[in-house]
Coordinates of C-alpha atoms and ligand atoms in Angstrom, one line a residue:
M1 CA 6.4 -1.2 8.3
L2 CA 3.3 -2.7 6.9
S3 CA 1.9 -1.0 3.8
P4 CA -1.7 0.0 3.9
I5 CA -3.8 -3.0 3.2
W6 CA -5.1 -1.7 -0.1
S7 CA -1.8 -0.6 -1.6
L8 CA -1.1 -4.2 -2.5
L9 CA -4.2 -4.4 -4.6
L10 CA -3.0 -1.4 -6.6
L11 CA 0.6 -2.6 -7.2
G12 CA 1.6 -2.1 -10.8
T13 CA 3.9 -4.6 -12.5
A14 CA 7.5 -4.3 -11.2
T15 CA 10.1 -3.1 -13.6
V16 CA 12.3 -5.9 -14.6
V17 CA 15.9 -5.5 -15.9
A18 CA 17.0 -7.8 -18.6
T19 CA 20.2 -9.6 -17.9
E20 CA 22.5 -11.9 -19.7
V21 CA 22.4 -14.6 -17.0
N22 CA 19.1 -16.4 -16.9
Y23 CA 19.0 -18.1 -13.5
A24 CA 15.7 -19.9 -13.9
T25 CA 16.3 -21.8 -17.1
S26 CA 20.0 -22.7 -17.0
T27 CA 21.0 -25.3 -14.5
R28 CA 24.6 -24.1 -14.6
D29 CA 23.5 -20.6 -13.6
I30 CA 21.2 -21.9 -10.9
A31 CA 24.1 -24.0 -9.5
S32 CA 26.0 -20.7 -9.1
L33 CA 23.3 -19.5 -6.8
L34 CA 24.3 -22.4 -4.4
Q35 CA 27.8 -21.0 -4.2
I36 CA 26.5 -17.5 -3.5
E37 CA 24.3 -18.9 -0.8
D38 CA 27.3 -20.7 0.8
E39 CA 29.3 -17.5 0.9
L40 CA 26.5 -15.6 2.5
V41 CA 26.0 -18.3 5.1
G42 CA 29.7 -18.1 5.9
Y43 CA 29.6 -14.3 6.4
M44 CA 26.5 -14.6 8.5
R45 CA 28.1 -17.1 10.8
Q46 CA 31.2 -14.8 11.3
Y47 CA 28.9 -11.9 12.0
V48 CA 26.9 -13.8 14.5
Q49 CA 30.2 -14.9 16.2
E50 CA 31.4 -11.3 16.5
L51 CA 28.1 -10.2 17.7
Q52 CA 28.2 -13.0 20.3
H53 CA 31.7 -11.8 21.5
K54 CA 30.3 -8.3 21.9
I55 CA 27.3 -9.6 23.9
N56 CA 29.6 -11.6 26.2
K57 CA 31.7 -8.5 26.9
M58 CA 28.7 -6.4 27.6
R59 CA 27.2 -9.1 29.9
K60 CA 30.5 -9.2 31.9
V61 CA 30.4 -5.4 32.5
Q62 CA 26.8 -5.4 33.3
E63 CA 27.3 -8.2 35.9
E64 CA 30.3 -6.5 37.5
W65 CA 28.5 -3.1 37.8
K66 CA 25.4 -4.8 39.2
T67 CA 27.4 -6.5 41.9
R68 CA 28.9 -3.2 42.9
S69 CA 25.7 -1.4 43.1
E70 CA 24.2 -4.2 45.2
H71 CA 26.8 -3.4 47.8
V72 CA 25.1 -0.1 48.6
K73 CA 23.7 -1.2 51.9
T74 CA 23.8 2.0 53.9
A75 CA 22.3 5.3 53.0
A76 CA 23.8 6.5 49.8
E77 CA 25.4 9.7 51.2
S78 CA 27.3 8.0 54.0
Y79 CA 28.3 5.2 51.6
V80 CA 30.0 7.6 49.1
A81 CA 31.7 9.5 51.9
N82 CA 34.3 6.7 51.8
P83 CA 36.9 7.6 49.1
L84 CA 37.4 3.9 48.5
V85 CA 33.9 4.0 47.2
S86 CA 33.7 7.5 45.6
F87 CA 36.9 7.3 43.7
P88 CA 36.1 4.1 41.7
L89 CA 32.5 5.3 41.2
M90 CA 33.8 8.6 39.8
L91 CA 36.2 6.6 37.5
R92 CA 33.5 4.3 36.3
M93 CA 31.1 7.1 35.5
H94 CA 33.6 9.5 34.0
V95 CA 35.9 7.1 32.1
D96 CA 34.6 3.6 31.9
A97 CA 31.0 4.4 31.1
K98 CA 31.9 6.4 28.0
K99 CA 33.9 3.5 26.7
W100 CA 31.2 1.0 27.3
L101 CA 28.6 3.2 25.7
E102 CA 30.9 3.5 22.7
L103 CA 31.1 -0.3 22.5
G104 CA 27.4 -0.5 22.7
R105 CA 27.0 2.0 19.9
E106 CA 29.7 0.5 17.7
D107 CA 28.3 -1.7 15.0
I108 CA 30.4 -4.5 13.7
Q109 CA 30.7 -2.4 10.6
K110 CA 33.7 -3.9 9.1
G111 CA 34.4 -7.5 8.3
P112 CA 31.6 -9.9 7.7
L113 CA 28.7 -7.4 7.9
Q114 CA 30.4 -5.2 5.3
E115 CA 30.8 -8.2 3.1
L116 CA 27.1 -9.1 3.5
V117 CA 26.0 -5.6 2.8
N118 CA 28.2 -5.2 -0.2
R119 CA 27.3 -8.5 -1.8
D120 CA 25.6 -7.5 -5.1
L121 CA 22.6 -9.7 -5.7
T122 CA 21.0 -7.4 -8.3
G123 CA 21.9 -9.9 -11.1
I124 CA 19.1 -12.1 -9.7
T125 CA 16.0 -10.4 -10.9
D126 CA 12.2 -10.5 -10.5
M127 CA 12.1 -12.1 -13.9
D128 CA 14.3 -15.0 -12.7
L129 CA 12.0 -15.5 -9.8
Q130 CA 9.0 -15.4 -12.0
D131 CA 10.6 -17.8 -14.5
A132 CA 11.3 -20.2 -11.6
T133 CA 7.7 -19.9 -10.3
R134 CA 6.4 -20.5 -13.8
G135 CA 8.5 -23.6 -14.1
L136 CA 7.0 -25.0 -10.9
L137 CA 3.4 -24.2 -12.0
H138 CA 4.1 -25.7 -15.4
L139 CA 5.1 -28.9 -13.7
Q140 CA 1.9 -28.8 -11.6
D141 CA -0.2 -28.2 -14.7
V142 CA 1.4 -30.8 -17.0
Y143 CA 1.1 -33.6 -14.5
S144 CA -2.2 -32.4 -13.0
L145 CA -0.6 -32.4 -9.5
E146 CA -2.4 -31.3 -6.3
E147 CA -0.7 -28.2 -4.7
R148 CA -0.4 -30.1 -1.5
D149 CA 1.5 -33.0 -3.2
V150 CA 3.8 -30.5 -5.0
A151 CA 4.5 -28.8 -1.7
K152 CA 5.2 -32.1 0.0
G153 CA 7.6 -33.2 -2.7
K154 CA 5.3 -35.9 -4.1
L155 CA 5.6 -35.7 -7.8
N156 CA 3.7 -38.2 -10.0
G157 CA 3.7 -40.8 -7.3
I158 CA 7.4 -40.4 -6.4
Q159 CA 8.4 -39.0 -3.1
F160 CA 11.3 -36.6 -3.3
D161 CA 13.5 -35.3 -0.4
S162 CA 12.7 -31.6 -1.0
R163 CA 9.6 -29.9 0.1
L164 CA 8.3 -26.4 -0.2
S165 CA 8.0 -24.3 3.0
A166 CA 5.0 -22.2 4.0
A167 CA 6.9 -19.1 2.8
D168 CA 7.5 -20.8 -0.6
C169 CA 3.8 -21.6 -1.0
L170 CA 2.9 -18.1 0.0
A171 CA 5.2 -16.8 -2.8
V172 CA 3.6 -19.1 -5.3
G173 CA 0.1 -17.9 -4.2
S174 CA 1.2 -14.3 -4.5
H175 CA 2.6 -14.9 -8.0
L176 CA -0.7 -16.5 -9.1
D177 CA -2.6 -13.7 -7.6
S178 CA -0.6 -11.2 -9.6
L179 CA -1.5 -13.2 -12.7
N180 CA -5.2 -12.9 -11.9
D181 CA -5.5 -16.6 -11.1
S182 CA -7.2 -16.0 -7.8
K183 CA -8.7 -19.4 -7.4
L184 CA -5.4 -21.3 -7.7
A185 CA -3.8 -18.6 -5.6
C186 CA -6.2 -19.4 -2.8
K187 CA -5.4 -23.1 -3.0
W188 CA -1.7 -22.4 -2.6
L189 CA -2.4 -20.1 0.2
N190 CA -4.4 -22.8 1.9
V191 CA -1.4 -25.2 1.5
S192 CA 0.9 -22.5 2.9
L193 CA -1.3 -22.4 6.1
E194 CA -1.3 -26.2 6.3
Q195 CA 2.5 -26.4 5.9
Y196 CA 3.1 -23.6 8.3
E197 CA 6.2 -24.4 10.4
E198 CA 5.7 -23.2 13.9
H199 CA 9.4 -23.1 14.8
M200 CA 10.0 -20.7 11.9
D201 CA 7.7 -18.1 13.3
P202 CA 10.5 -15.6 14.4
V203 CA 12.2 -15.8 11.0
Y204 CA 8.9 -15.6 9.1
K205 CA 7.9 -12.5 11.0
I206 CA 11.1 -10.8 9.8
M207 CA 10.5 -12.0 6.2
E208 CA 6.8 -10.9 6.4
T209 CA 5.6 -14.4 5.6
G210 CA 4.1 -15.1 9.0
R211 CA 0.7 -16.6 9.5
F212 CA -1.1 -13.3 9.6
H213 CA 0.6 -12.2 6.3
I214 CA -0.8 -15.4 4.7
W215 CA -4.3 -14.6 6.0
E216 CA -4.0 -11.1 4.8
K217 CA -3.1 -12.2 1.3
M218 CA -6.0 -14.7 1.4
G219 CA -8.5 -12.1 2.5
K220 CA -7.4 -9.7 -0.3
T221 CA -7.5 -12.5 -2.9
L222 CA -11.0 -13.5 -1.8
L223 CA -12.1 -9.9 -1.9
E224 CA -10.9 -9.7 -5.5
M225 CA -13.0 -12.8 -6.3
H226 CA -15.9 -10.9 -4.7
D227 CA -16.2 -13.6 -2.1
L228 CA -17.2 -11.1 0.6
N229 CA -18.0 -13.7 3.3
G230 CA -14.8 -15.6 2.6
S231 CA -12.7 -12.5 2.8
Q232 CA -14.4 -11.4 5.9
S233 CA -13.5 -14.6 7.7
A234 CA -10.0 -14.5 6.4
F235 CA -9.6 -11.0 7.7
K236 CA -10.9 -12.2 11.1
K237 CA -8.2 -14.8 11.2
L238 CA -5.7 -12.2 10.2
L239 CA -6.7 -10.1 13.2
E240 CA -6.6 -13.1 15.5
W241 CA -3.0 -13.9 14.5
A242 CA -1.9 -10.3 14.5
S243 CA -3.3 -9.9 18.0
K244 CA -1.0 -12.6 19.2
E245 CA 1.9 -10.4 18.2
D246 CA 1.1 -8.1 21.1
D247 CA 1.7 -5.2 18.7
T248 CA -1.1 -2.8 19.3
W249 CA 0.0 -0.5 16.5
L250 CA -0.2 -3.3 14.0
V251 CA -3.6 -4.5 15.2
N252 CA -5.1 -1.0 15.2
H253 CA -3.7 -0.4 11.8
L254 CA -5.3 -3.6 10.5
L255 CA -8.5 -2.9 12.3
D256 CA -8.7 0.5 10.7
N257 CA -8.1 -0.8 7.3
L258 CA -10.6 -3.7 7.7
R259 CA -13.1 -1.3 8.9
Y260 CA -12.7 0.7 5.8
I261 CA -13.0 -2.4 3.7
A262 CA -16.2 -3.4 5.4
V263 CA -17.7 0.1 5.1
N264 CA -16.6 0.3 1.5
V265 CA -18.4 -2.9 0.7
D266 CA -21.6 -1.5 2.3
N267 CA -21.1 1.8 0.5
C268 CA -20.8 -0.1 -2.8
R269 CA -24.0 -2.1 -2.1
G270 CA -25.9 1.1 -1.5
K271 CA -26.3 0.5 2.2
N272 CA -24.8 3.9 3.3
I273 CA -26.4 6.3 1.0
V274 CA -26.2 10.0 1.6
P275 CA -29.4 11.2 3.4
V276 CA -32.2 12.4 1.2
K277 CA -31.6 15.8 -0.4
S278 CA -32.3 18.6 2.0
V279 CA -32.6 22.3 1.3
L280 CA -29.7 22.8 3.6
R281 CA -27.4 20.7 1.6
C282 CA -28.5 21.8 -1.8
R283 CA -27.8 25.3 -3.0
Y284 CA -26.8 27.3 -6.0
L285 CA -23.3 28.5 -6.0
T286 CA -23.2 32.1 -7.2
E287 CA -20.3 33.7 -5.4
G288 CA -16.9 33.9 -7.0
S289 CA -16.5 34.5 -10.7
P290 CA -18.9 36.6 -12.8
F291 CA -19.6 33.4 -14.7
L292 CA -21.2 31.9 -11.6
R293 CA -23.7 34.8 -11.2
L294 CA -24.9 34.2 -14.8
A295 CA -24.9 30.4 -14.6
P296 CA -24.9 29.2 -11.0
F297 CA -23.9 25.7 -10.2
K298 CA -26.3 23.3 -8.5
L299 CA -24.2 22.1 -5.6
E300 CA -25.1 19.3 -3.3
Q301 CA -22.7 19.4 -0.4
L302 CA -22.1 15.8 0.9
S303 CA -19.5 16.6 3.6
L304 CA -18.2 19.7 5.2
E305 CA -14.9 18.4 6.7
P306 CA -13.3 17.5 4.4
F307 CA -15.3 19.2 1.7
V308 CA -17.1 16.8 -0.6
G309 CA -19.5 18.3 -3.1
L310 CA -21.5 17.1 -6.1
Y311 CA -22.2 19.6 -8.8
H312 CA -25.2 18.6 -11.0
D313 CA -25.5 19.0 -14.7
V314 CA -22.1 20.7 -15.3
I315 CA -20.9 18.7 -18.3
S316 CA -22.8 19.0 -21.6
S317 CA -23.4 15.9 -23.8
A318 CA -21.1 17.4 -26.5
E319 CA -18.3 17.7 -23.9
R320 CA -18.8 14.1 -22.7
E321 CA -18.7 12.8 -26.2
D322 CA -15.7 14.9 -27.1
L323 CA -13.7 13.5 -24.1
I324 CA -14.6 9.9 -25.0
N325 CA -13.8 10.6 -28.7
L326 CA -10.4 12.1 -27.8
T327 CA -9.3 9.1 -25.8
Q328 CA -11.0 6.1 -27.3
S329 CA -8.0 5.1 -29.5
R330 CA -5.4 5.7 -26.9
L331 CA -6.7 3.9 -23.8
E332 CA -4.1 1.8 -22.0
N333 CA -4.6 -1.1 -19.8
R334 CA -3.8 -0.8 -16.2
G335 CA -2.9 -4.1 -14.4
T336 CA -4.9 -7.2 -14.7
H337 CA -7.2 -7.0 -11.6
L338 CA -8.5 -3.5 -12.1
N339 CA -10.2 -3.9 -15.3
F340 CA -10.1 -0.3 -16.3
V341 CA -8.2 1.6 -19.0
E342 CA -7.0 5.2 -18.9
A343 CA -5.7 8.0 -21.2
A344 CA -4.4 11.5 -20.6
V345 CA -6.0 14.5 -22.3
E346 CA -3.8 17.6 -22.8
N347 CA -5.3 20.8 -21.5
N348 CA -5.5 22.3 -25.1
A349 CA -6.8 19.1 -26.8
S350 CA -10.0 20.8 -27.9
G351 CA -12.1 23.8 -27.2
Y352 CA -14.4 21.6 -25.1
V353 CA -11.5 20.6 -22.9
E354 CA -10.4 24.2 -22.5
S355 CA -13.8 25.3 -21.4
L356 CA -14.1 22.4 -19.0
H357 CA -10.9 23.5 -17.4
R358 CA -12.2 27.0 -16.9
R359 CA -15.4 25.5 -15.4
I360 CA -13.4 23.4 -13.0
E361 CA -11.6 26.5 -11.8
D362 CA -14.9 28.2 -11.3
M363 CA -16.4 25.3 -9.4
T364 CA -13.4 24.7 -7.1
G365 CA -11.9 28.2 -6.9
L366 CA -8.6 26.5 -7.4
E367 CA -5.8 27.2 -9.9
L368 CA -5.2 24.4 -12.4
G369 CA -1.9 25.9 -13.8
E370 CA 0.4 23.3 -12.1
S371 CA -1.9 20.4 -12.3
E372 CA -1.6 17.1 -14.2
P373 CA -3.6 16.6 -17.4
L374 CA -7.1 15.3 -17.3
M375 CA -7.2 11.5 -17.1
V376 CA -10.1 9.7 -18.8
Y377 CA -11.0 6.3 -17.4
N378 CA -13.1 3.5 -18.8
F379 CA -14.3 1.0 -16.2
G380 CA -15.6 -2.3 -17.7
T381 CA -17.6 -5.0 -15.9
L382 CA -16.1 -5.4 -12.4
G383 CA -13.8 -2.5 -13.1
Q384 CA -13.1 -0.5 -9.9
H385 CA -10.7 1.7 -8.2
F386 CA -10.0 0.3 -4.8
I387 CA -9.8 2.5 -1.6
H388 CA -7.0 5.0 -2.0
L389 CA -5.8 8.5 -1.1
D390 CA -5.1 10.8 -4.0
C391 CA -2.7 12.8 -1.9
Q392 CA 0.8 12.4 -0.4
T393 CA 2.1 14.9 2.1
P394 CA 5.5 16.3 0.9
E395 CA 8.5 16.0 3.1
N396 CA 9.3 19.7 2.7
F397 CA 6.6 22.3 2.1
V398 CA 8.5 24.0 -0.7
E399 CA 6.9 24.9 -4.0
P400 CA 6.7 23.4 -6.5
F401 CA 5.4 20.4 -4.6
P402 CA 5.7 16.8 -5.9
K403 CA 2.8 16.0 -8.2
E404 CA 1.4 13.6 -5.6
Y405 CA 0.5 16.5 -3.3
R406 CA -2.9 17.0 -4.7
S407 CA -5.1 19.5 -3.0
A408 CA -8.4 18.4 -4.5
T409 CA -9.8 15.9 -6.9
V410 CA -12.6 16.4 -9.5
L411 CA -14.3 13.4 -11.0
L412 CA -16.4 14.1 -14.1
Y413 CA -19.1 11.5 -14.8
L414 CA -19.4 11.1 -18.5
T415 CA -21.8 8.1 -18.5
E416 CA -24.1 6.3 -16.1
V417 CA -24.0 2.6 -15.4
Q418 CA -27.0 0.4 -14.9
V419 CA -25.8 -1.4 -11.8
G420 CA -22.8 -0.7 -9.6
G421 CA -20.1 1.9 -10.1
Y422 CA -21.0 3.8 -6.9
A423 CA -18.7 6.5 -5.6
S424 CA -17.6 5.5 -2.0
F425 CA -16.0 7.5 0.8
P426 CA -15.1 4.7 3.3
A427 CA -13.7 7.0 6.0
L428 CA -16.7 9.3 5.8
G429 CA -19.1 6.4 5.6
F430 CA -21.2 7.1 2.6
G431 CA -21.5 6.1 -1.0
F432 CA -23.8 7.2 -3.8
K433 CA -24.6 6.5 -7.4
P434 CA -23.3 9.2 -9.6
T435 CA -25.4 10.7 -12.4
R436 CA -24.2 11.4 -15.9
G437 CA -23.0 15.0 -16.4
S438 CA -22.3 15.6 -12.7
A439 CA -18.9 16.5 -11.2
L440 CA -17.7 15.2 -7.8
V441 CA -15.3 17.5 -6.0
W442 CA -13.4 16.8 -2.8
H443 CA -10.5 18.3 -0.9
N444 CA -7.6 16.1 0.0
I445 CA -5.8 18.5 2.3
D446 CA -6.8 19.5 5.8
S447 CA -6.5 23.0 7.3
S448 CA -2.9 22.3 8.4
G449 CA -1.9 21.5 4.8
N450 CA -1.4 17.8 5.4
C451 CA -3.1 15.1 3.4
D452 CA -6.5 14.3 5.0
S453 CA -6.9 10.6 5.5
R454 CA -10.7 11.1 5.7
S455 CA -10.7 11.8 2.0
L456 CA -10.1 8.1 1.2
Q457 CA -12.1 7.3 -1.9
A458 CA -13.1 4.3 -4.0
T459 CA -14.9 3.7 -7.2
C460 CA -17.0 0.6 -6.7
P461 CA -17.1 -2.3 -9.2
V462 CA -19.3 -1.8 -12.2
I463 CA -21.7 -4.7 -12.3
L464 CA -23.7 -3.8 -15.5
G465 CA -22.7 -1.2 -18.0
T466 CA -19.6 0.8 -18.8
Q467 CA -18.4 3.7 -16.9
W468 CA -16.6 6.7 -18.4
V469 CA -15.0 9.0 -15.9
A470 CA -12.6 11.9 -16.2
T471 CA -10.4 12.9 -13.3
K472 CA -8.7 16.1 -12.6
W473 CA -6.2 16.1 -9.8
I474 CA -5.6 19.6 -8.7
S475 CA -2.0 20.2 -7.5
G476 CA -1.2 21.8 -4.2
S477 CA 1.3 23.9 -6.1
G478 CA 0.3 27.3 -7.5
Q479 CA -2.6 27.8 -5.2
W480 CA -1.1 31.0 -3.8
R481 CA -2.2 32.6 -7.1
R482 CA -5.8 31.9 -6.2
K483 CA -7.8 34.9 -7.0
P484 CA -8.8 36.7 -3.7
C485 CA -12.5 37.1 -4.6
R486 CA -12.8 33.3 -4.9
K487 CA -13.5 31.0 -2.0
Ligands
LIG501 C1 -8.6 -10.9 -14.8 O1 -9.8 -10.9 -14.1 C2 -10.8 -10.2 -14.7 C3 -12.0 -10.2 -13.8 O2 -12.1 -11.2 -13.0 C4 -11.1 -10.9 -16.1 O3 -12.2 -10.3 -16.7 C5 -9.9 -10.9 -16.9 O4 -10.0 -11.6 -18.1 C6 -8.7 -11.5 -16.2 N1 -7.4 -11.3 -16.9 C7 -6.5 -12.2 -17.1 C8 -5.3 -11.8 -17.8 O5 -6.7 -13.4 -16.8
LIG502 C1 -9.0 -24.1 2.1 O1 -9.1 -25.1 3.1 C2 -10.4 -25.2 3.8 C3 -10.3 -26.2 4.9 O2 -9.0 -26.7 5.1 C4 -11.5 -25.4 2.9 O3 -12.7 -25.3 3.6 C5 -11.5 -24.4 1.8 O4 -12.5 -24.7 0.8 C6 -10.1 -24.4 1.1 N1 -10.1 -23.3 0.1 C7 -9.6 -23.4 -1.1 C8 -9.7 -22.3 -2.0 O5 -9.1 -24.5 -1.5
LIG503 C1 -22.7 -14.5 3.5 O1 -23.2 -14.3 4.8 C2 -24.5 -13.8 4.9 C3 -24.8 -13.5 6.4 O2 -23.7 -13.7 7.2 C4 -25.5 -14.9 4.4 O3 -26.8 -14.4 4.5 C5 -25.1 -15.1 2.9 O4 -25.9 -16.2 2.4 C6 -23.6 -15.5 2.8 N1 -23.3 -15.6 1.4 C7 -22.7 -16.6 0.8 C8 -22.4 -16.6 -0.6 O5 -22.3 -17.6 1.5
LIG504 C1 -17.4 11.9 -31.7 O1 -17.2 10.9 -32.7 C2 -18.4 10.6 -33.4 C3 -18.0 9.4 -34.4 O2 -16.7 9.6 -34.9 C4 -18.8 11.8 -34.1 O3 -20.0 11.5 -34.9 C5 -19.1 12.9 -33.1 O4 -19.5 14.1 -33.8 C6 -17.9 13.2 -32.2 N1 -18.3 14.1 -31.2 C7 -17.6 15.2 -30.9 C8 -18.2 16.1 -29.8 O5 -16.6 15.6 -31.5
LIG505 C1 -1.0 22.0 -27.2 O1 0.1 22.7 -26.7 C2 1.3 22.1 -27.0 C3 2.5 22.9 -26.4 O2 2.1 24.1 -26.0 C4 1.5 22.1 -28.6 O3 2.7 21.5 -28.9 C5 0.3 21.3 -29.2 O4 0.4 21.3 -30.6 C6 -1.0 21.9 -28.7 N1 -2.1 21.0 -29.1 C7 -3.2 21.5 -29.7 C8 -4.2 20.4 -30.1 O5 -3.4 22.6 -29.9

């Protein structure tokens, strides 16, 4: 029902279909929306009426059956010995019950509901909504209006009849947030809370615009602004309101996610570093390929279950330079909040890339044949990759799996940043500062083949410096070809 709390932070821009009709800028077209709304309201009223008829019928039956069962005064066996009792009982259970159960199951498929379901609203697009929002914000900007005044219909000293609802203000706040204007977004969210209409609670819950949704948005927006204290208190409010729902699943879900956010913040601040290097955790990896016996890897094992390991000094300076050279001209921006750019590098892009691939196979003991190309990322100041799972469990375990079923992830650190840029494992509770030339490897799949939620990972915001990282997601497909002498 509720998407994981971090997924919203990672939302890309929605695809928008161009249409001939432009609802937001032409008043004639907007007027046609009024007519559509009228029609929908008509169908809804009909549907509600028919539903009410059904409820009335069901209630009658239920009352009548209840009265009969209340007549059972004597012991059940002597009571049913009377044919005047047993015959109608048999009839009710054998014939009537079936019919009533059918009535219960039967949806009011035809008629108004069908009309509602079939009403095509795809002509009204995200773009139209964005245009309409822009229009509203333009008005606010031109006349330097307070959000509160706009919401209350007070424009330039004139009081209008119309007002914006809490849900409307939330939508404006979300739009601003998607434009990176977190500060103004918070103000609109604040107004949304002020305007909140108690009596709309049941409807708002269905529309996911209830009070705790507003606090959730507020917490995330403050987090993006690096206002950790502010986001923490917003998340507290979120929990408070969510607890009032009496929905333990929801509350636990939120608690889990908030816990991750809090741990992640600590990881990123260097409060949960991996314990000092011990002989037990540091070893030279020599088993496996002949290559490893000649040039063993220096492996620092950070977690056993799921496996997380850091391989030191595995990427040469020429290889690091080559990867950066190969991508520098082709980096593409990803969203506005994230402040990082990325580019894919084909497996045969250069001799360096090919030998890196062989090394990754040696390090992990996994086949790369079915995997996605290497991705090179450049994180600028405040660039980060928020808490995420690299893996999605497929519905059917049939090869080839969807590409999202990634058995392991390898992060190659091409540069080192001065401040920030920690690698964080929120569910495992540790973070560390990666060093240039090292490779971080972790497994995303548990022993049963499902994605392992403990492998949640994040790249903390870069505070000072630029971070270059290359990622190899290793597909779950093709691993049956794994050479038996390897791990
Ligand atoms: C988005 O926010 C980042 C960091 O706060 C900032 O550097 C960037 O310029 C902003 N982008 C836009 C489009 O406003
Ligand atoms: C939101 O409102 C509270 C009090 O109503 C205030 O303390 C806070 O500064 C406001 N935040 C913003 C971003 O306007
Ligand atoms: C955040 O809270 C901590 C302790 O709760 C406090 O020491 C710190 O000054 C606060 N930071 C800001 C920016 O308010
Ligand atoms: C990367 O590019 C720089 C400048 O174009 C060049 O001097 C260097 O040799 C290149 N490095 C590799 C490994 O190709
Ligand atoms: C890499 O392989 C593809 C297809 O096999 C080929 O089209 C491309 O030219 C190759 N690129 C290089 C740099 O060798």
